[in-house]
Coordinates of C-alpha atoms in Angstrom, one line a residue:
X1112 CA 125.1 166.0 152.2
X1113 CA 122.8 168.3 150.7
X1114 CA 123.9 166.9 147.0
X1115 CA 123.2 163.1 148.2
X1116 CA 120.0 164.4 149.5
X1117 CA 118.8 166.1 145.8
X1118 CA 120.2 163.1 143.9
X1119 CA 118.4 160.6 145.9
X1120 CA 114.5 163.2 145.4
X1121 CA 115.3 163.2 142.0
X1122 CA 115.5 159.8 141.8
X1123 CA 112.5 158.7 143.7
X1124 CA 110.6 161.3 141.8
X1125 CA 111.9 159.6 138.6
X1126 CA 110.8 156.6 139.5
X1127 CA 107.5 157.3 141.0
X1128 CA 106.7 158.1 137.4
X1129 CA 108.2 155.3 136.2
X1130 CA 105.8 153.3 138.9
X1131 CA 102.6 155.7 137.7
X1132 CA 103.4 154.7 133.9
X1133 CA 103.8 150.3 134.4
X1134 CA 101.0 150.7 137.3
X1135 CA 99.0 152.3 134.5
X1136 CA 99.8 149.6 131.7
X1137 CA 99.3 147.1 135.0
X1138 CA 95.3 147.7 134.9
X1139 CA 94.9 148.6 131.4
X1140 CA 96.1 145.1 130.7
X1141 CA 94.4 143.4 133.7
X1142 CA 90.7 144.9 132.1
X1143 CA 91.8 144.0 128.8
X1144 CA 92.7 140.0 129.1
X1145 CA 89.1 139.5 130.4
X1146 CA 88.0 140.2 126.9
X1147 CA 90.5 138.9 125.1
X1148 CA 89.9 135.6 127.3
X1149 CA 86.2 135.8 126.4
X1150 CA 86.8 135.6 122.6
X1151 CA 89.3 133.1 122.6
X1152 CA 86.5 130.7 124.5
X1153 CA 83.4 131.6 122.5
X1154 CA 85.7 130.9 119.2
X1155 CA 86.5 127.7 120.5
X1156 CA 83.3 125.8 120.0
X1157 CA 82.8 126.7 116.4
X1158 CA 87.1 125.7 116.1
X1159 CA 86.0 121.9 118.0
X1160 CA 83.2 121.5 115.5
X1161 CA 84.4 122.6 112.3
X1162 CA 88.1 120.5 112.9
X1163 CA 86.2 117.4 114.0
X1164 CA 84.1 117.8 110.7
X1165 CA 87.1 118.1 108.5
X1166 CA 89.3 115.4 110.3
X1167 CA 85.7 113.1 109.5
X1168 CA 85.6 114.0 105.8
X1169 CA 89.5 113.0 105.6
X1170 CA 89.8 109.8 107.0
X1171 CA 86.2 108.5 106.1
X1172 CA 86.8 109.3 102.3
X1173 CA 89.4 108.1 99.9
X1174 CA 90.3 111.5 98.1
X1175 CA 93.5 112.3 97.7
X1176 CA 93.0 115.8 98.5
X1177 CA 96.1 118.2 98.5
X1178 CA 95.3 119.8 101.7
X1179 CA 94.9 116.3 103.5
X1180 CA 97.5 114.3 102.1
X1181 CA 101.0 114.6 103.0
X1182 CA 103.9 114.1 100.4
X1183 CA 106.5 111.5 101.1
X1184 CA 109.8 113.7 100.3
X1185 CA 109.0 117.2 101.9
X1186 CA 111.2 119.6 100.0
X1187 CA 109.8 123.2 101.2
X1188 CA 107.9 124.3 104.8
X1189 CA 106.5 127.3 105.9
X1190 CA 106.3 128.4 109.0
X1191 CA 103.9 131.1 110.7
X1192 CA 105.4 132.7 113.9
X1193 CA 103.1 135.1 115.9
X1194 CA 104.9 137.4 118.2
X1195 CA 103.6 140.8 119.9
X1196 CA 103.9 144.3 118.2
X1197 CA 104.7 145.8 121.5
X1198 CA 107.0 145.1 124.1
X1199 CA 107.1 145.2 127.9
X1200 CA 105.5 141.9 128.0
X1201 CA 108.0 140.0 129.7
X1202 CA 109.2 136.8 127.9
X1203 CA 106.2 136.5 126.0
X1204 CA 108.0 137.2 122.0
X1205 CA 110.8 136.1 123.0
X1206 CA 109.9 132.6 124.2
X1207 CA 107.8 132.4 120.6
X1208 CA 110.8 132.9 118.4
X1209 CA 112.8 131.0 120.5
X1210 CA 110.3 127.9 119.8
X1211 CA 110.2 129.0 116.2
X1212 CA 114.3 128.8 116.3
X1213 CA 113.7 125.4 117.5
X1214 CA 111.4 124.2 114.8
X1215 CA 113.2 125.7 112.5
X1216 CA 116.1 123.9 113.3
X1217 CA 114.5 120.5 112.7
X1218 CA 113.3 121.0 109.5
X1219 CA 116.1 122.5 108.3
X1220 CA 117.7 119.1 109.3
X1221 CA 115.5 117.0 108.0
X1222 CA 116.3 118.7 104.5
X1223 CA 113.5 121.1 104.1
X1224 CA 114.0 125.0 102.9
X1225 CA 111.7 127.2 105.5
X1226 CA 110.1 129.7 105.1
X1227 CA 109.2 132.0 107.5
X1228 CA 105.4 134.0 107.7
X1229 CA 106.4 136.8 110.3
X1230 CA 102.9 138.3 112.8
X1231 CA 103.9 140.9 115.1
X1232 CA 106.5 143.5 114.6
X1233 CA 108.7 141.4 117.3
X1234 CA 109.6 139.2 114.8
X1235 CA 109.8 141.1 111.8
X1236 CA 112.5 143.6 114.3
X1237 CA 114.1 140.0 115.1
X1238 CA 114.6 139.0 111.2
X1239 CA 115.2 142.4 109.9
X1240 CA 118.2 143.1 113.0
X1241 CA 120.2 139.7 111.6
X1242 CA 119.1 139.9 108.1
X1243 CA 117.1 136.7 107.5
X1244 CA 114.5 136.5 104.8
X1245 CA 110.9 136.3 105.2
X1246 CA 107.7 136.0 102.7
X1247 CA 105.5 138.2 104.3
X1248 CA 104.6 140.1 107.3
X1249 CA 101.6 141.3 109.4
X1250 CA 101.5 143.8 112.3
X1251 CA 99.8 145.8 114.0
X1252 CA 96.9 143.8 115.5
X1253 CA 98.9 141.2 118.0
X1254 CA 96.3 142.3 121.1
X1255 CA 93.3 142.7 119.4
X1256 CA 93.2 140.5 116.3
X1257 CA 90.2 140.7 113.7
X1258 CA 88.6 137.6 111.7
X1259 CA 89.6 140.1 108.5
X1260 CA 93.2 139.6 109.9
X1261 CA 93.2 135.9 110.1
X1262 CA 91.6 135.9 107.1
X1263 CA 94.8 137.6 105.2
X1264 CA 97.1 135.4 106.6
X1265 CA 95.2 132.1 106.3
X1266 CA 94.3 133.0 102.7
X1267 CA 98.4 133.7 101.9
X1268 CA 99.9 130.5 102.8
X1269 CA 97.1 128.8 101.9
X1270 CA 97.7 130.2 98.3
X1271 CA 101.4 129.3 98.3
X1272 CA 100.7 125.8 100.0
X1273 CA 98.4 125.1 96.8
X1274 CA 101.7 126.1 94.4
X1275 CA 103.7 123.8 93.1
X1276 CA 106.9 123.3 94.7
X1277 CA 109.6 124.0 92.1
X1278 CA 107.3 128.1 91.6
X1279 CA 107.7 128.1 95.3
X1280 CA 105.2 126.2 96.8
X1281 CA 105.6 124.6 100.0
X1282 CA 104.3 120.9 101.4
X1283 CA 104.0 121.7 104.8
X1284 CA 102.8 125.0 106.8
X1285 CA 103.4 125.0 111.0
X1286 CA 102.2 127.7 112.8
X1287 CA 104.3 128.9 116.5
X1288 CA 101.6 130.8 118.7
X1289 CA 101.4 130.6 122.3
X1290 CA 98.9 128.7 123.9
X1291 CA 96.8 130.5 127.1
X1292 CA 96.9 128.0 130.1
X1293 CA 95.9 130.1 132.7
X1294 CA 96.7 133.9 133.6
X1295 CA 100.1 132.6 135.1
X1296 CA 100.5 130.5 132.2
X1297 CA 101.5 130.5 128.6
X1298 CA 103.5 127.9 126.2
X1299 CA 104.7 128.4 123.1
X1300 CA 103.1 125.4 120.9
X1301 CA 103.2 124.1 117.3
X1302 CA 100.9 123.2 114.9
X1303 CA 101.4 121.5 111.7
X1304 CA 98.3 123.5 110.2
X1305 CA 98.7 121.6 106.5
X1306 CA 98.3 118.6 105.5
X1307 CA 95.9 118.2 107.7
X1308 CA 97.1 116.6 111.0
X1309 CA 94.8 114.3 113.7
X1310 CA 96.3 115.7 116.9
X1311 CA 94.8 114.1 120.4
X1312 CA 94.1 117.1 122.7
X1313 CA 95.7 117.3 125.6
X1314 CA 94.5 115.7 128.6
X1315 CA 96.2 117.8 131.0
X1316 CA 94.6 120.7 130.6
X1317 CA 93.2 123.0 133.2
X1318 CA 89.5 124.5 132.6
X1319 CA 91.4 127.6 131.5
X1320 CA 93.2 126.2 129.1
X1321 CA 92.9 127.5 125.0
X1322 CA 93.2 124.3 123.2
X1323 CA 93.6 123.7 119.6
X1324 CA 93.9 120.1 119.5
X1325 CA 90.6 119.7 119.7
X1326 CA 89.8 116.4 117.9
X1327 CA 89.2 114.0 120.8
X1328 CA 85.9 112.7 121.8
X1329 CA 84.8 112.2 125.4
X1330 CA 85.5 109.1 126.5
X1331 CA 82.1 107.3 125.2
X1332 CA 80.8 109.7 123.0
X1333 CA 79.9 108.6 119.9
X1334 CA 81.5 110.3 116.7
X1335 CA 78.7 111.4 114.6
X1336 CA 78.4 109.8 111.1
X1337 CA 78.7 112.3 108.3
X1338 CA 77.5 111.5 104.4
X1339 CA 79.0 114.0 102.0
X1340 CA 76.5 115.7 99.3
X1341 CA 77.1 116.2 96.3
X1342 CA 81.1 114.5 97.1
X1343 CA 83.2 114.0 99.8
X1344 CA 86.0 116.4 97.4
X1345 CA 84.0 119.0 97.4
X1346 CA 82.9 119.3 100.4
X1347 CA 86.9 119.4 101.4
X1348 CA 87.2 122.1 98.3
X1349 CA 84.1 124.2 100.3
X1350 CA 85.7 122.9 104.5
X1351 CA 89.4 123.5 104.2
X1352 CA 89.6 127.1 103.6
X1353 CA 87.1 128.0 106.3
X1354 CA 89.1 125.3 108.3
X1355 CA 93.0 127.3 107.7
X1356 CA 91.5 130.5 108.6
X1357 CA 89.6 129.6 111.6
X1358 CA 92.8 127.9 113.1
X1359 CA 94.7 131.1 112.1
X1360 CA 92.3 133.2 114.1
X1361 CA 91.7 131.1 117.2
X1362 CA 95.9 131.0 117.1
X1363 CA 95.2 134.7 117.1
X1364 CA 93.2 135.1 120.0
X1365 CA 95.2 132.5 121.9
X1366 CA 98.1 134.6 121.5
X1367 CA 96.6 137.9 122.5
X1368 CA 95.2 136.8 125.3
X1369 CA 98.5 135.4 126.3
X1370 CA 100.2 138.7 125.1
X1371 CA 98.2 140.7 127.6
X1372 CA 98.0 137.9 130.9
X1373 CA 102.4 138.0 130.3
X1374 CA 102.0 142.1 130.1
X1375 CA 100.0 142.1 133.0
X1376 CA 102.3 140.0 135.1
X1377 CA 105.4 141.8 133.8
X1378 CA 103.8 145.5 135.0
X1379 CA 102.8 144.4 137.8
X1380 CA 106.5 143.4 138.6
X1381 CA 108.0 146.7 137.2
X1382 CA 105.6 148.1 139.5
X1383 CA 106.6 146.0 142.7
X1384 CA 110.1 146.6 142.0
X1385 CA 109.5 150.5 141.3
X1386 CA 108.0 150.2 144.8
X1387 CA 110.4 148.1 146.3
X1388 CA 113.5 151.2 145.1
X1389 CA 111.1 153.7 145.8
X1390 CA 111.5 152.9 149.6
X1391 CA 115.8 152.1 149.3
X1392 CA 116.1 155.3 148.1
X1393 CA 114.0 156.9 150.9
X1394 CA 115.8 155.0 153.4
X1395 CA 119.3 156.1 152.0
X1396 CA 117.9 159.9 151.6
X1397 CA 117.1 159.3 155.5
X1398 CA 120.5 158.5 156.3
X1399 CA 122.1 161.0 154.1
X1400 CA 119.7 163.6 155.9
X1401 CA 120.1 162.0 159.7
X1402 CA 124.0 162.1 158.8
X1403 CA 124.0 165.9 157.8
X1404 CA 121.6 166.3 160.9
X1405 CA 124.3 165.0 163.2
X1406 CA 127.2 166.8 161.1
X1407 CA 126.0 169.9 161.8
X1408 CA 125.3 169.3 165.3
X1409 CA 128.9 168.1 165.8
X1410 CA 130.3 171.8 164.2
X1411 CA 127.8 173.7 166.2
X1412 CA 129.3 171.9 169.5
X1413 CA 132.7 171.6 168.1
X1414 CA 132.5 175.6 167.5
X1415 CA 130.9 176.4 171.0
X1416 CA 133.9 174.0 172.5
X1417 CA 136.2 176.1 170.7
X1418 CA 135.1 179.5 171.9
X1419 CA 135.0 178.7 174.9
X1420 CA 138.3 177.5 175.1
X1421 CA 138.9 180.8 173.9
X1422 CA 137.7 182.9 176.4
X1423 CA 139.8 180.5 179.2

């Protein structure tokens, strides 16, 4: 009994450590997402304003524009997949790649090469374990992206976009982030970033919701009417770029915030459960004592039957 009784201390000491560590990660999390929250919101008007000018300039103008017009035989994609660098965030990664997998899947049947763009070691660790190629790779910012960082990417496959297709070029680029709801919340979503693609925002989001399709008006507002100085070409030559990164980075923020809200969640279970095993384990160390309490007492009587029947 006394060996039940030290395995069960160890383990409850084991993991109340365990509980201190994802309790810890719990809070640091929970303080985080509030700010990560914040600057995926205040990016959000400058996203709404600057897509709804570049959507204006490419269907009020004529200009076949390689970064608004779509080719009719696709031949190469790219595709941007932002995961997390760390893990212990629950399904978070995993659900991104998995939607990746999916869109990967269709394009590869519709007869397009892909062309992965890996963010987040999570997806570089999933390519590198089965040995799949990638053109590039970014990591170490997943939960606290800077402009400078969206800026890299953006910049990259906006470069490679502009190629031509037989020096590697490709004629479409998607981007796979996930997409804050709400702190219980968090799809994985697409975005065909280039061409440029009108997308009707979503109707059923919540006031919490991070939304990049942001080209809807309010039902009866007016679209504003633009005139382009010195050409509507060059004013998509000066738009677009600022347009790809600023897509990149508000994807960015969306997914960290997500990131930290599914870390939160998942510590906050690890830290339930911890609780939860914390009190078997002190119930079974109860028993194991209360048994050994009542073994001895049984010897102690059994001995003092015995000597007495001894001295009969």
């Amino acid at each position: 009994m006394g060996a039940q009784m030290r395995i069960y201390r160890q383990r409850i000491k084991s993991v109340n450590s365990i509980k201190k560590i994802t309790n810890a990660m719990e809070l640091i999390a929970a303080a985080r997402v509030v700010k990560a929250r914040q600057r995926a919101t205040e990016a959000m008007p400058y996203t709404t304003a600057l897509t709804r000018a570049v959507s204006a300039v490419a269907t009020n103008t004529n200009e076949d524009h390689p970064l608004t017009t779509a080719k009719e035989t696709a031949k190469r994609a790219g595709v941007v997949i932002i995961t997390a660098d760390r893990g212990l965030a629950g399904a978070y990664s995993v659900a991104a790649i998995k939607e990746s997998a999916e869109l990967i899947s269709k394009l590869t049947a519709e007869g397009k090469e892909v062309v992965p763009y890996l963010v987040g070691r999570k997806a570089v660790s999933y390519f590198k374990f089965r040995k799949r190629d990638y053109a590039a790779e970014w990591t170490g910012f997943s939960d606290a992206p800077t402009f400078e960082n969206a800026k890299e990417i953006a910049d990259r496959i906006t470069a490679d976009f502009l190629k031509p297709t037989e020096e590697g070029g490709h004629d479409e680029i998607h981007v796979v982030f996930t997409r804050f709801r709400s702190m219980v919340r968090q799809d994985p979503f697409v975005l065909r970033l280039l061409p440029l693609e009108v997308v009707e925002a979503d109707a059923a989001g919540d006031d919490e919701s991070l939304d990049l399709s942001v080209n809807r008006y309010d039902e009866g507002q007016i679209p504003p009417e633009y005139s382009f100085e010195p050409s509507a070409s060059e004013v998509l030559d000066l738009l677009l770029p600022k347009y790809v990164r600023n897509r990149i980075f508000t994807a960015l923020l969306s997914s960290a915030a997500s990131e930290l809200a599914a870390r939160q969640r998942a510590m906050k279970s690890a830290t339930d459960n911890a609780t939860e095993l914390i009190k078997t384990y002190q119930r079974l160390a109860n028993q194991a004592r209360q048994a050994g309490i009542t073994q001895e007492i049984s010897e102690i009587v059994g001995g003092a039957n015995a000597l007495a029947d001894a001295k009969k």
